[in-house]
mmCIF file of C-alpha atoms in Angstrom:
data_model
loop_
_atom_site.group_PDB
_atom_site.id
_atom_site.type_symbol
_atom_site.label_atom_id
_atom_site.label_comp_id
_atom_site.label_asym_id
_atom_site.label_seq_id
_atom_site.Cartn_x
_atom_site.Cartn_y
_atom_site.Cartn_z
ATOM 1 C CA MET M 1 3.437 24.700 10.038
ATOM 2 C CA GLY M 2 4.499 24.840 13.652
ATOM 3 C CA ILE M 3 5.068 21.893 15.932
ATOM 4 C CA VAL M 4 2.028 22.804 18.038
ATOM 5 C CA GLN M 5 -0.230 22.859 14.988
ATOM 6 C CA MET M 6 1.151 19.526 13.826
ATOM 7 C CA PHE M 7 0.559 17.993 17.258
ATOM 8 C CA VAL M 8 -3.016 19.290 17.431
ATOM 9 C CA LEU M 9 -3.791 18.140 13.875
ATOM 10 C CA SER M 10 -2.285 14.722 14.588
ATOM 11 C CA VAL M 11 -4.451 14.277 17.670
ATOM 12 C CA LEU M 12 -7.521 15.480 15.776
ATOM 13 C CA PHE M 13 -6.924 13.116 12.856
ATOM 14 C CA PHE M 14 -6.303 10.195 15.242
ATOM 15 C CA VAL M 15 -9.527 10.871 17.146
ATOM 16 C CA LEU M 16 -11.506 11.556 13.960
ATOM 17 C CA PHE M 17 -10.492 8.369 12.173
ATOM 18 C CA PHE M 18 -10.670 6.305 15.370
ATOM 19 C CA GLY M 19 -14.256 7.480 15.913
ATOM 20 C CA ILE M 20 -15.345 6.979 12.321
ATOM 21 C CA GLY M 21 -13.650 3.586 12.197
ATOM 22 C CA PHE M 22 -15.161 2.487 15.506
ATOM 23 C CA ILE M 23 -18.685 3.463 14.459
ATOM 24 C CA LEU M 24 -18.375 1.847 11.009
ATOM 25 C CA ASN M 25 -16.908 -1.332 12.499
ATOM 26 C CA MET M 26 -19.697 -1.449 15.055
ATOM 27 C CA LEU M 27 -22.535 -0.820 12.597
ATOM 28 C CA LEU M 28 -21.262 -2.984 9.750
ATOM 29 C CA ARG M 29 -20.071 -5.786 12.075
ATOM 30 C CA SER M 30 -16.691 -6.019 10.428
ATOM 31 C CA THR M 31 -13.379 -5.206 11.987
ATOM 32 C CA TRP M 32 -11.223 -3.638 9.308
ATOM 33 C CA VAL M 33 -13.702 -1.805 7.070
ATOM 34 C CA MET M 34 -12.255 1.666 7.715
ATOM 35 C CA ALA M 35 -8.701 0.465 7.145
ATOM 36 C CA ILE M 36 -9.829 -0.614 3.674
ATOM 37 C CA ILE M 37 -11.715 2.632 3.006
ATOM 38 C CA PHE M 38 -8.876 4.850 4.316
ATOM 39 C CA PRO M 39 -6.896 5.014 1.010
ATOM 40 C CA ILE M 40 -10.018 6.309 -0.741
ATOM 41 C CA VAL M 41 -10.361 8.999 1.924
ATOM 42 C CA VAL M 42 -6.696 9.947 1.423
ATOM 43 C CA VAL M 43 -7.277 10.280 -2.318
ATOM 44 C CA LEU M 44 -10.265 12.537 -1.628
ATOM 45 C CA ILE M 45 -8.191 14.686 0.736
ATOM 46 C CA VAL M 46 -5.042 14.943 -1.387
ATOM 47 C CA ASP M 47 -6.184 15.021 -4.998
ATOM 48 C CA ASP M 48 -7.980 17.872 -6.750
ATOM 49 C CA VAL M 49 -9.364 15.664 -9.532
ATOM 50 C CA SER M 50 -13.001 14.580 -9.334
ATOM 51 C CA MET M 51 -13.700 10.907 -8.623
ATOM 52 C CA THR M 52 -15.510 10.423 -11.922
ATOM 53 C CA SER M 53 -12.394 11.373 -13.877
ATOM 54 C CA TYR M 54 -10.674 8.222 -12.561
ATOM 55 C CA PHE M 55 -13.191 6.266 -14.630
ATOM 56 C CA THR M 56 -13.671 8.610 -17.576
ATOM 57 C CA GLN M 57 -10.089 9.923 -17.975
ATOM 58 C CA PRO M 58 -7.763 7.506 -16.144
ATOM 59 C CA GLY M 59 -4.740 8.469 -18.253
ATOM 60 C CA GLU M 60 -4.818 11.983 -16.830
ATOM 61 C CA ALA M 61 -6.235 11.354 -13.355
ATOM 62 C CA PHE M 62 -3.801 8.715 -12.071
ATOM 63 C CA PRO M 63 -0.596 10.599 -13.016
ATOM 64 C CA ALA M 64 -2.058 13.684 -11.321
ATOM 65 C CA LEU M 65 -2.753 11.605 -8.199
ATOM 66 C CA VAL M 66 0.785 10.202 -8.163
ATOM 67 C CA ASN M 67 2.168 13.714 -8.625
ATOM 68 C CA ASP M 68 0.089 15.016 -5.713
ATOM 69 C CA LEU M 69 1.118 12.117 -3.464
ATOM 70 C CA VAL M 70 4.803 12.576 -4.285
ATOM 71 C CA ASN M 71 4.595 16.308 -3.573
ATOM 72 C CA LEU M 72 3.108 15.876 -0.086
ATOM 73 C CA GLN M 73 5.071 17.515 2.677
ATOM 74 C CA VAL M 74 6.438 15.458 5.560
ATOM 75 C CA VAL M 75 3.946 17.064 7.942
ATOM 76 C CA ASP M 76 1.027 15.981 5.762
ATOM 77 C CA MET M 77 2.360 12.428 5.556
ATOM 78 C CA VAL M 78 2.764 12.280 9.339
ATOM 79 C CA ILE M 79 -0.779 13.526 9.921
ATOM 80 C CA LEU M 80 -2.281 11.064 7.414
ATOM 81 C CA THR M 81 -0.219 8.219 8.892
ATOM 82 C CA ILE M 82 -1.491 9.013 12.379
ATOM 83 C CA GLY M 83 -5.040 9.011 10.984
ATOM 84 C CA PHE M 84 -4.388 5.540 9.563
ATOM 85 C CA ILE M 85 -3.069 4.430 12.957
ATOM 86 C CA GLY M 86 -6.380 5.652 14.416
ATOM 87 C CA THR M 87 -8.287 3.348 12.064
ATOM 88 C CA ILE M 88 -6.065 0.404 13.008
ATOM 89 C CA VAL M 89 -6.517 1.105 16.730
ATOM 90 C CA SER M 90 -10.294 1.230 16.278
ATOM 91 C CA GLY M 91 -10.202 -2.239 14.706
ATOM 92 C CA ILE M 92 -8.090 -3.541 17.581
ATOM 93 C CA VAL M 93 -10.449 -2.041 20.163
ATOM 94 C CA ILE M 94 -13.484 -3.591 18.439
ATOM 95 C CA ARG M 95 -11.760 -6.999 18.463
ATOM 96 C CA ILE M 96 -10.905 -6.690 22.149
ATOM 97 C CA LEU M 97 -14.451 -5.645 23.044
ATOM 98 C CA ARG M 98 -15.945 -8.522 21.070
ATOM 99 C CA ALA M 99 -13.530 -10.992 22.698
ATOM 100 C CA LYS M 100 -14.617 -9.789 26.136
ATOM 101 C CA GLY M 101 -18.253 -10.457 25.279
ATOM 102 C CA TYR M 102 -19.573 -7.016 24.412
ATOM 103 C CA GLN M 103 -22.071 -7.155 21.593
ATOM 104 C CA MET M 104 -22.531 -4.034 19.583
ATOM 105 C CA PHE M 105 -25.714 -3.900 17.539
#
């Protein structure tokens, strides 16, 4: 993957997770809900195992998840980290807006 593609994907993931986090924080009236949900989203993105297999076959699903997480490339880790930073920034922005008196829903 080229540096331009990595830059564009990083910006897209930041904006995507910032927007989703901002909307969820605004609608659910909690500040860090997307930061808590983010690891589940990462599991959905990275792993090929269905979510039900974590409950029905945990002995096979969790080692497969660990294997997939260990085998991530540096570019993928950077992009997912920047997405997580987007969720954190959305929580900070919601806190600042609430402190300044803006009421959202």
